[in-house]
Coordinates of C-alpha atoms and ligand atoms in Angstrom, one line a residue:
M1 CA 124.6 89.4 110.9
E2 CA 127.7 90.2 108.7
F3 CA 127.0 90.4 105.0
I4 CA 128.9 87.7 103.0
S5 CA 129.2 88.2 99.3
A6 CA 127.5 85.8 96.9
E7 CA 130.9 84.9 95.3
K8 CA 132.3 83.9 98.7
L9 CA 129.3 81.7 99.6
Q10 CA 129.4 80.1 96.2
Q11 CA 133.1 79.4 96.4
K12 CA 132.6 77.8 99.9
A13 CA 129.9 75.6 98.5
V14 CA 132.2 74.3 95.7
E15 CA 134.8 73.4 98.3
E16 CA 132.3 71.6 100.5
Y17 CA 130.9 69.8 97.4
N18 CA 134.3 68.6 96.3
K19 CA 134.9 67.3 99.9
I20 CA 131.8 65.1 99.9
K21 CA 131.3 64.4 96.2
D22 CA 132.6 60.8 96.2
K23 CA 130.5 59.9 99.2
I24 CA 127.4 61.4 97.5
V25 CA 128.0 59.4 94.3
N26 CA 128.4 56.2 96.3
D27 CA 125.5 57.2 98.6
I28 CA 127.6 56.5 101.8
L29 CA 127.2 59.8 103.8
T30 CA 126.4 58.9 107.4
I31 CA 123.9 60.8 109.5
K32 CA 126.8 62.2 111.5
E33 CA 128.4 63.5 108.3
R34 CA 125.2 64.9 107.1
M35 CA 124.6 66.7 110.4
A36 CA 128.2 68.2 110.1
I37 CA 127.5 69.8 106.7
E38 CA 127.3 73.6 107.1
Q39 CA 124.0 75.1 106.2
Q40 CA 124.1 77.0 102.9
E41 CA 123.3 80.6 103.2
M42 CA 121.2 82.3 100.5
P43 CA 123.4 84.6 98.3
A44 CA 122.0 88.1 98.1
Q45 CA 122.8 91.4 96.5
D46 CA 124.9 93.8 98.6
P47 CA 122.4 95.7 100.8
K48 CA 123.9 99.1 99.9
I49 CA 123.4 98.4 96.2
R50 CA 120.1 96.6 96.3
A51 CA 118.4 99.3 98.5
K52 CA 118.4 101.4 95.3
N53 CA 117.3 98.9 92.7
M54 CA 114.3 96.7 92.0
S55 CA 116.2 93.5 91.2
E56 CA 115.7 90.4 93.3
V57 CA 117.4 90.6 96.7
A58 CA 118.1 86.9 97.1
T59 CA 120.0 85.7 94.0
G60 CA 119.4 82.0 94.5
Y61 CA 121.5 78.9 95.1
T62 CA 124.1 77.5 92.7
K63 CA 124.0 73.8 91.7
E64 CA 126.7 73.0 94.3
Q65 CA 124.9 74.9 97.0
A66 CA 121.6 73.0 96.2
I67 CA 123.3 69.6 96.2
V68 CA 125.3 70.3 99.4
E69 CA 122.2 71.6 101.2
A70 CA 120.0 68.7 100.1
N71 CA 122.6 66.3 101.5
R72 CA 121.8 67.7 105.0
C73 CA 118.5 65.9 104.8
L74 CA 118.4 62.8 107.0
Q75 CA 115.5 61.2 105.0
C76 CA 113.4 60.8 108.2
K77 CA 111.0 57.9 108.0
T78 CA 108.2 59.8 109.7
Q79 CA 108.6 62.9 107.4
P80 CA 107.7 65.6 109.9
C81 CA 108.5 68.3 107.3
V82 CA 105.7 67.0 105.0
A83 CA 103.1 67.5 107.8
G84 CA 104.3 71.1 108.1
C85 CA 103.6 71.9 104.4
P86 CA 100.0 73.0 103.7
V87 CA 100.0 71.1 100.4
S88 CA 102.1 68.1 101.6
V89 CA 104.9 68.4 99.1
P90 CA 106.9 65.0 99.1
I91 CA 109.9 66.8 100.6
P92 CA 112.3 63.9 101.4
E93 CA 111.7 62.5 98.0
F94 CA 112.5 65.7 96.1
L95 CA 115.5 66.4 98.4
A96 CA 116.8 62.9 97.7
A97 CA 116.7 63.7 93.9
V98 CA 118.5 67.0 94.4
S99 CA 121.1 65.4 96.6
K100 CA 122.1 63.4 93.5
G101 CA 121.9 66.3 91.1
E102 CA 118.6 65.1 89.5
F103 CA 117.0 68.5 89.4
K104 CA 114.3 67.9 86.8
T105 CA 113.1 64.8 88.7
A106 CA 113.0 66.9 91.9
V107 CA 110.8 69.6 90.4
D108 CA 108.4 67.0 88.9
I109 CA 108.0 65.4 92.3
I110 CA 107.2 68.8 93.9
K111 CA 104.7 69.6 91.1
T112 CA 102.6 66.5 92.1
T113 CA 101.2 68.6 94.9
N114 CA 102.5 72.2 94.3
L115 CA 102.1 73.8 90.9
L116 CA 103.9 77.0 91.8
P117 CA 107.3 76.0 93.3
A118 CA 109.3 79.0 92.0
I119 CA 106.8 81.2 93.8
C120 CA 106.4 79.2 97.0
G121 CA 110.2 78.6 97.2
R122 CA 110.5 82.4 97.4
V123 CA 107.5 83.6 99.5
C124 CA 106.4 80.7 101.7
P125 CA 107.0 81.4 105.4
Q126 CA 109.0 78.2 105.5
E127 CA 110.3 78.7 109.0
K128 CA 106.7 78.4 110.3
Q129 CA 105.7 75.6 107.9
C130 CA 107.9 72.7 106.5
Q131 CA 111.1 73.9 108.0
E132 CA 109.7 74.4 111.5
Q133 CA 109.1 70.6 111.7
C134 CA 112.5 69.6 110.3
T135 CA 114.5 67.1 112.5
V136 CA 117.8 68.8 111.7
G137 CA 116.6 72.1 113.1
K138 CA 115.0 70.4 116.1
T139 CA 118.3 68.6 116.8
Y140 CA 120.1 71.9 116.9
K141 CA 117.2 73.4 118.9
D142 CA 117.2 76.1 116.3
A143 CA 114.6 76.1 113.5
E144 CA 116.8 78.4 111.5
K145 CA 119.3 75.5 111.1
A146 CA 116.7 73.3 109.5
V147 CA 117.3 72.0 106.0
S148 CA 116.6 75.0 103.7
I149 CA 113.7 73.3 101.9
G150 CA 112.3 76.5 100.4
R151 CA 115.6 77.6 98.9
I152 CA 116.2 74.2 97.3
E153 CA 112.6 74.2 96.0
R154 CA 113.2 77.6 94.4
F155 CA 116.5 76.4 92.9
V156 CA 115.0 73.4 91.1
A157 CA 112.0 75.4 89.8
D158 CA 114.3 78.1 88.5
Y159 CA 116.5 75.4 86.9
E160 CA 113.5 74.0 85.1
R161 CA 112.3 77.4 83.8
E162 CA 115.8 78.7 82.9
N163 CA 116.5 75.6 80.9
N164 CA 113.2 75.5 79.2
L165 CA 112.4 72.1 80.6
E166 CA 108.8 73.0 81.6
T167 CA 106.1 70.7 80.3
I168 CA 102.5 71.8 79.8
P169 CA 100.2 69.6 82.0
A170 CA 98.0 67.2 79.9
V171 CA 94.3 68.3 79.5
A172 CA 91.6 65.6 79.4
E173 CA 89.1 65.4 76.5
E174 CA 86.8 68.5 76.4
T175 CA 83.7 67.9 78.6
G176 CA 81.7 70.9 77.3
K177 CA 81.3 72.2 80.9
K178 CA 82.2 75.8 81.7
V179 CA 83.7 77.1 84.9
A180 CA 84.1 80.8 85.9
I181 CA 86.9 81.8 88.3
I182 CA 86.7 85.2 89.9
G183 CA 90.1 86.5 90.7
S184 CA 93.5 85.5 89.3
G185 CA 95.5 85.2 92.6
P186 CA 97.1 81.9 93.7
A187 CA 93.8 80.5 94.7
G188 CA 92.1 81.2 91.3
L189 CA 95.2 80.1 89.3
T190 CA 95.4 76.8 91.2
V191 CA 91.7 76.0 90.7
A192 CA 92.0 76.9 87.0
A193 CA 94.9 74.4 86.5
D194 CA 93.1 71.5 88.2
V195 CA 89.7 72.1 86.7
R196 CA 91.2 72.6 83.2
R197 CA 93.2 69.4 83.5
A198 CA 89.9 67.6 83.9
G199 CA 88.8 68.9 80.5
H200 CA 86.4 71.7 81.5
S201 CA 86.5 75.0 79.8
V202 CA 87.8 77.7 82.2
T203 CA 87.6 81.5 82.2
I204 CA 89.3 83.6 84.8
F205 CA 87.7 87.1 85.4
E206 CA 90.2 89.6 86.9
A207 CA 89.4 93.2 88.0
F208 CA 92.9 94.5 87.3
H209 CA 94.5 94.8 83.9
K210 CA 97.2 92.2 85.0
T211 CA 96.8 88.7 86.3
G212 CA 98.4 87.2 89.4
G213 CA 96.6 88.9 92.3
V214 CA 98.8 90.0 95.3
M215 CA 101.8 88.1 93.8
V216 CA 101.8 90.9 91.1
Y217 CA 100.3 94.0 92.7
G218 CA 101.4 93.5 96.4
I219 CA 104.6 91.5 96.8
P220 CA 107.4 93.7 95.4
E221 CA 109.5 92.8 92.4
F222 CA 112.6 92.6 94.6
R223 CA 111.1 89.6 96.4
L224 CA 109.2 88.0 93.6
P225 CA 110.0 88.9 90.0
K226 CA 106.8 89.4 88.1
A227 CA 108.2 87.5 85.1
I228 CA 108.0 84.3 87.2
V229 CA 104.3 84.8 87.9
A230 CA 103.7 85.7 84.2
K231 CA 105.3 82.4 83.2
E232 CA 102.8 80.5 85.3
V233 CA 100.0 82.4 83.7
E234 CA 101.4 81.6 80.3
I235 CA 101.4 77.9 81.0
L236 CA 97.7 78.1 82.0
E237 CA 97.0 80.0 78.7
K238 CA 98.8 77.2 76.8
M239 CA 96.5 74.7 78.6
G240 CA 93.6 76.7 77.1
V241 CA 92.5 78.8 80.1
E242 CA 90.9 82.1 79.0
F243 CA 91.7 85.3 80.9
R244 CA 89.3 88.3 81.0
T245 CA 91.1 91.2 82.6
N246 CA 89.5 94.6 83.5
F247 CA 86.4 92.6 84.5
L248 CA 85.0 93.4 87.9
V249 CA 82.5 90.7 88.8
G250 CA 79.7 92.4 90.7
R251 CA 79.9 95.4 88.4
T252 CA 80.8 94.4 84.8
N253 CA 78.5 91.3 85.3
T254 CA 77.2 89.9 88.6
L255 CA 78.0 86.3 89.5
T256 CA 74.3 85.5 89.1
Q257 CA 74.5 86.7 85.5
L258 CA 77.5 84.6 84.8
L259 CA 75.7 81.5 86.1
E260 CA 72.2 82.1 84.8
E261 CA 72.7 84.1 81.6
K262 CA 76.3 83.2 80.4
G263 CA 75.9 79.5 80.9
Y264 CA 78.7 78.8 83.5
D265 CA 78.1 75.4 85.2
A266 CA 80.2 76.2 88.3
A267 CA 82.1 79.2 89.7
F268 CA 85.0 79.7 92.2
I269 CA 85.4 83.0 94.1
G270 CA 89.1 83.8 94.9
T271 CA 88.8 87.5 95.3
G272 CA 91.4 87.8 98.1
A273 CA 91.5 90.3 101.0
G274 CA 92.2 93.6 99.3
L275 CA 90.4 96.1 101.5
P276 CA 93.0 98.0 103.5
K277 CA 92.5 98.8 107.2
F278 CA 93.2 102.3 108.5
M279 CA 94.0 103.7 112.0
N280 CA 91.0 106.1 112.1
I281 CA 93.1 109.0 113.4
E282 CA 93.0 112.7 112.6
G283 CA 95.0 113.6 109.4
E284 CA 94.6 110.2 107.7
N285 CA 93.0 111.9 104.7
L286 CA 95.9 114.2 104.1
I287 CA 97.8 114.1 100.8
G288 CA 100.8 111.8 101.3
V289 CA 99.0 109.2 103.4
F290 CA 98.7 105.8 101.6
S291 CA 97.5 102.4 102.5
A292 CA 100.4 99.9 102.0
N293 CA 98.2 98.3 99.3
E294 CA 97.9 101.5 97.3
Y295 CA 101.5 102.4 97.7
L296 CA 102.7 98.9 96.6
T297 CA 100.2 98.7 93.8
R298 CA 101.4 102.1 92.4
A299 CA 104.9 100.8 92.5
N300 CA 104.4 97.2 91.4
L301 CA 101.5 97.2 89.0
M302 CA 101.6 100.7 87.6
K303 CA 105.5 100.8 87.7
A304 CA 105.5 104.3 89.2
Y305 CA 109.3 104.0 89.7
D306 CA 109.7 104.1 85.9
E307 CA 109.2 107.9 86.0
D308 CA 109.7 108.5 82.2
K309 CA 107.0 105.9 81.2
A310 CA 104.6 105.4 84.1
A311 CA 101.2 107.0 83.9
T312 CA 100.7 106.7 87.7
P313 CA 102.8 109.4 89.4
L314 CA 105.2 108.6 92.2
Y315 CA 104.6 110.7 95.4
P316 CA 107.9 112.4 96.1
A317 CA 108.9 111.8 99.7
K318 CA 112.2 112.0 101.5
H319 CA 111.1 110.9 105.0
V320 CA 108.5 108.1 105.0
V321 CA 106.9 106.7 108.1
V322 CA 105.4 103.2 107.9
C323 CA 102.8 102.2 110.6
G324 CA 102.8 98.5 111.3
A325 CA 105.3 95.7 111.8
G326 CA 104.1 92.8 109.6
N327 CA 105.5 91.6 106.2
V328 CA 103.4 94.1 104.3
A329 CA 105.0 96.9 106.4
M330 CA 108.5 95.5 105.6
D331 CA 107.6 95.5 101.9
A332 CA 106.3 99.0 102.0
A333 CA 109.3 100.4 103.9
R334 CA 111.8 98.7 101.6
M335 CA 109.9 99.9 98.5
A336 CA 110.0 103.5 99.9
L337 CA 113.8 103.3 100.0
R338 CA 113.9 102.1 96.4
L339 CA 111.5 104.9 95.4
G340 CA 113.9 107.6 96.6
A341 CA 113.2 108.1 100.3
E342 CA 116.3 109.1 102.3
K343 CA 114.9 108.1 105.6
V344 CA 112.3 105.4 106.4
D345 CA 110.9 104.8 109.9
I346 CA 108.8 101.9 110.9
V347 CA 106.7 102.9 113.9
Y348 CA 105.4 100.0 116.1
R349 CA 103.8 100.1 119.5
R350 CA 105.4 96.9 120.7
T351 CA 109.1 95.7 120.5
R352 CA 111.2 93.7 118.1
N353 CA 110.2 90.5 119.9
E354 CA 106.5 90.9 119.1
M355 CA 106.9 91.9 115.5
P356 CA 104.8 89.6 113.3
A357 CA 107.0 90.0 110.2
R358 CA 109.4 87.1 109.1
R359 CA 112.8 87.4 110.8
E360 CA 114.4 87.3 107.3
E361 CA 112.3 90.3 106.1
I362 CA 113.2 92.3 109.2
A363 CA 116.9 91.5 108.8
H364 CA 116.8 92.5 105.1
A365 CA 114.9 95.8 105.9
E366 CA 117.4 96.6 108.6
E367 CA 120.5 95.8 106.4
E368 CA 119.0 98.1 103.8
G369 CA 118.8 101.0 106.2
V370 CA 115.2 101.0 107.4
N371 CA 115.0 102.5 110.9
F372 CA 112.7 100.9 113.7
R373 CA 111.0 103.1 116.2
F374 CA 109.6 100.7 118.9
L375 CA 107.1 101.4 121.6
E376 CA 105.5 104.3 119.8
N377 CA 102.2 104.7 118.1
P378 CA 100.7 107.5 115.9
V379 CA 97.8 109.4 117.3
K380 CA 97.6 112.2 114.6
I381 CA 99.1 113.0 111.2
L382 CA 100.0 116.7 110.7
G383 CA 99.4 118.6 107.4
D384 CA 100.7 121.9 106.0
E385 CA 98.6 124.7 104.4
Q386 CA 98.4 122.7 101.1
G387 CA 96.9 119.7 102.9
K388 CA 100.1 117.6 102.5
V389 CA 101.7 115.5 105.3
C390 CA 104.4 117.4 107.2
G391 CA 104.7 115.4 110.4
I392 CA 103.2 112.8 112.8
V393 CA 102.3 112.9 116.5
C394 CA 103.0 109.7 118.5
L395 CA 102.5 108.4 122.0
D396 CA 105.2 106.3 123.8
Y397 CA 104.2 102.9 125.0
E398 CA 105.3 100.2 127.5
L399 CA 104.6 96.5 127.5
G400 CA 101.9 95.2 129.9
E401 CA 100.4 91.8 130.6
P402 CA 100.1 89.2 127.7
D403 CA 96.9 89.5 125.7
E404 CA 94.9 86.7 124.1
S405 CA 97.5 86.4 121.3
G406 CA 100.1 85.6 124.0
R407 CA 102.0 88.7 123.2
R408 CA 102.6 91.4 125.8
S409 CA 100.0 94.1 125.3
P410 CA 101.1 97.7 124.6
V411 CA 100.1 100.3 127.2
A412 CA 100.2 104.0 126.3
I413 CA 102.2 106.2 128.6
P414 CA 100.0 109.3 129.5
G415 CA 101.5 112.7 128.7
S416 CA 104.2 111.2 126.3
E417 CA 102.8 112.9 123.2
H418 CA 105.6 114.1 120.9
E419 CA 105.9 114.9 117.2
F420 CA 108.4 114.6 114.4
A421 CA 108.6 115.7 110.8
C422 CA 108.0 113.4 107.8
D423 CA 106.5 113.9 104.4
A424 CA 104.6 110.6 103.7
V425 CA 102.8 108.0 105.9
I426 CA 102.1 104.5 104.8
V427 CA 99.5 102.6 106.8
A428 CA 100.3 98.8 106.9
L429 CA 97.8 97.4 109.4
G430 CA 96.5 94.5 107.4
N431 CA 93.6 94.0 105.0
G432 CA 90.0 92.9 105.2
S433 CA 87.6 91.4 102.7
N434 CA 86.1 93.5 99.9
P435 CA 82.3 93.2 100.4
L436 CA 81.4 93.5 96.6
M437 CA 80.8 89.8 95.9
V438 CA 78.6 89.3 99.0
Q439 CA 76.7 92.5 98.4
T440 CA 75.9 91.6 94.7
T441 CA 75.3 87.8 95.1
P442 CA 71.9 87.0 96.7
G443 CA 72.3 84.1 99.2
L444 CA 76.1 84.2 99.5
E445 CA 76.8 83.9 103.2
A446 CA 79.8 85.6 104.9
N447 CA 80.9 86.0 108.5
K448 CA 81.0 89.3 110.4
W449 CA 84.4 90.1 108.9
G450 CA 83.1 89.6 105.4
Q451 CA 84.9 86.3 104.8
I452 CA 82.8 83.9 102.7
I453 CA 81.6 80.9 104.6
V454 CA 82.4 77.5 103.0
D455 CA 82.2 73.8 104.0
D456 CA 85.1 71.4 104.1
N457 CA 85.2 71.2 100.3
G458 CA 85.2 75.0 99.8
K459 CA 81.5 75.0 98.8
T460 CA 79.6 78.2 99.6
S461 CA 76.0 78.6 100.7
I462 CA 74.8 78.8 97.1
D463 CA 74.4 76.3 94.4
K464 CA 77.3 75.7 92.0
V465 CA 79.6 78.2 93.8
W466 CA 82.9 77.5 95.7
A467 CA 85.3 79.9 97.3
G468 CA 88.8 79.9 98.7
G469 CA 92.0 81.8 99.6
D470 CA 92.1 85.1 101.5
I471 CA 88.4 85.7 100.9
V472 CA 87.7 82.7 103.1
L473 CA 90.7 82.7 105.4
G474 CA 91.3 86.4 105.9
A475 CA 94.7 87.7 104.9
A476 CA 96.8 84.5 104.8
T477 CA 99.5 83.1 102.6
V478 CA 100.1 82.1 99.0
I479 CA 100.5 78.4 99.8
L480 CA 97.3 78.3 102.0
A481 CA 95.4 80.0 99.1
M482 CA 96.7 77.3 96.8
G483 CA 95.8 74.5 99.2
E484 CA 92.2 75.9 99.4
G485 CA 92.2 76.1 95.6
R486 CA 93.1 72.4 95.2
K487 CA 90.4 71.3 97.6
A488 CA 87.7 73.4 95.9
A489 CA 88.9 72.2 92.4
A490 CA 88.6 68.6 93.4
S491 CA 85.0 69.2 94.6
I492 CA 84.1 71.2 91.5
N493 CA 85.5 68.3 89.3
E494 CA 83.4 65.8 91.3
F495 CA 80.3 67.9 91.0
L496 CA 80.7 68.4 87.2
K497 CA 81.4 64.6 86.7
N498 CA 77.9 63.8 88.0
R499 CA 76.1 66.4 85.9
Ligands
LIG501 P1 94.7 87.5 95.8 O1 96.1 87.2 95.6 O2 94.4 88.7 96.7 O3 94.0 87.7 94.4 C1 92.7 88.1 94.3 C2 92.5 88.6 92.9 O4 91.1 88.8 92.7 C3 93.1 90.0 92.7 O5 93.9 90.0 91.5 C4 91.9 91.0 92.6 O6 92.1 92.0 91.7 C5 90.8 90.0 92.1 N1 89.5 90.5 92.4 C6 89.0 90.9 93.6 N2 87.7 91.2 93.5 C7 87.3 90.9 92.2 C8 86.1 91.0 91.5 N3 85.0 91.3 92.1 N4 86.1 90.6 90.2 C9 87.2 90.2 89.6 N5 88.4 90.1 90.2 C10 88.5 90.5 91.5 N6 102.0 85.5 101.3 C11 103.0 84.7 101.4 O7 102.8 83.5 101.4 N7 104.3 85.1 101.4 C12 104.6 86.5 101.3 O8 105.8 86.8 101.3 C13 103.5 87.4 101.2 N8 103.8 88.7 101.1 C14 102.7 89.6 101.0 C15 103.0 90.9 100.8 C16 102.0 91.8 100.6 C17 102.3 93.2 100.4 C18 100.6 91.3 100.7 C19 99.5 92.3 100.5 C20 100.3 90.0 100.9 C21 101.4 89.1 101.0 N9 101.2 87.7 101.2 C22 102.2 86.9 101.3 C23 99.8 87.2 101.3 C24 99.4 86.5 99.9 O9 99.8 87.3 98.8 C25 97.9 86.2 99.9 O10 97.6 85.4 101.0 C26 97.5 85.5 98.6 O11 97.9 86.2 97.5 C27 96.0 85.3 98.6 O12 95.7 84.7 97.4 P2 94.2 84.8 96.8 O13 94.2 84.0 95.5 O14 93.2 84.4 97.8 O15 93.9 86.3 96.5
LIG502 FE1 107.7 74.4 102.3 FE2 106.1 76.0 101.0 FE3 107.4 74.2 99.6 FE4 105.5 73.4 101.2 S1 105.3 74.7 99.4 S2 107.5 72.5 101.0 S3 105.6 74.9 102.9 S4 108.3 75.9 100.8
LIG503 FE1 114.8 65.8 105.7 FE2 114.2 67.6 107.7 FE3 112.3 66.3 106.3 FE4 113.8 64.9 108.0 S1 112.4 66.5 108.6 S2 113.2 64.3 105.9 S3 115.8 66.0 107.7 S4 113.8 67.8 105.5

């Protein structure tokens, strides 16, 4: 798709807005007229410039763009979009407010069910959630033409933050009950907010020196600015939530110690899925092979790109190979470009059609210059005499019959082994559960993948302990982690009310 500058998109929106302004004010836009409004594209930095900087790629809607886009909503009585949102944001209601320019009202409506709209508006896979169900997209038989719910959600949340209109949620009278939350990702932060609102004292224990979980150490700055996550944490602090960083539960203290010796009345485990998966091929221990997690953590959390200040060194690499084709692979590849790589190849054993990453992320990676090598898979990583990566050996593949996931399965072509030079390899094949909590908490049950087993309320197999987010679902999404958190928090509040 041709890149259109932010200025042009914004100018077009002003013209469109001026055309329909009177009808908006008098609330007389017909369904036909709403359907005829052109979808507002998200303004973005020029790909050539952004591929070398860490600033946010998508720069966000203007007021006019938000209003015009919100007027595409048909206010369907059956609200199919709401059913597609894991936390049931009242979408038609907030869009109706935006369509009239009432941005603060809109964000207040969203926050009745979603506490982190600036984050979800940016990172939710909307095309598979709220927007997939939208009547407008269905009418066009193209989900990408749906009302851009996520972009508008982001706009109103940014409007609130940038204009200092945020309000600190009210906290009920202190109950004297103490709740421990393990992990400060979206699941833990959501539980903290809901449990604190009920008047309980809340401490979040976080292994890293910074709070926010994957939103801070995994998702790159150019997709989710860390200042936005920090602002959400600041609000929790103002509500009275205590944060204990550099505290690894299972080592610094066990969960049992927190409950039995430190007097916590309940606990929530939101430790995520931070254990990287590897390919188990020869050469994976060479210098210059990284898991995507380590690579992104070095860049995001340790700010390795800030070469003059960062204590964590950057691995200098000019030709980087990324193995995998999901969103994490796209993030790692785009980060490698920003960290100075001249060439970045994504190696994937299927084709573009089977790639699990979001289409938007694939398009952004491609625009920035990431190269895709389809129907290839690594079998060996090559090292030089110093033990550093110097190349990779791959096999060619073809597509066979569909497997249980419905995607055509990759079949290796015998004798197709070939090698090419590279100086770093990033393995982005997904993440599993860290076994530490289960290993150090007697009676805490997990399934064969290490995911903690919970009931419908997020309650685990042991007394006073709930769990949610990726540690229960496997690697999932921010909004699903938040949904799990809300459910568990309601159950914790109910439990503490009766004690
Ligand atoms: P996490 O966010 O993983 O947070 C868990 C926290 O617990 C971490 O801070 C960890 O340090 C801490 N912790 C772990 N063990 C302990 C312990 N024993 N003691 C104390 N603290 C501990 N989702 C989307 O919706 N959209 C995206 O665009 C998207 N992009 C992603 C990109 C990357 C690179 C990755 C890795 C994931 C992405 N995801 C995305 C997935 C999403 O970030 C996760 O699903 C979500 O963060 C899970 O939330 P959580 O609260 O369960 O856990
Ligand atoms: Fe859509 Fe996510 Fe917002 Fe729900 S939270 S409405 S899924 S963008
Ligand atoms: Fe609006 Fe689409 Fe939801 Fe209908 S389905 S109310 S058009 S956002």
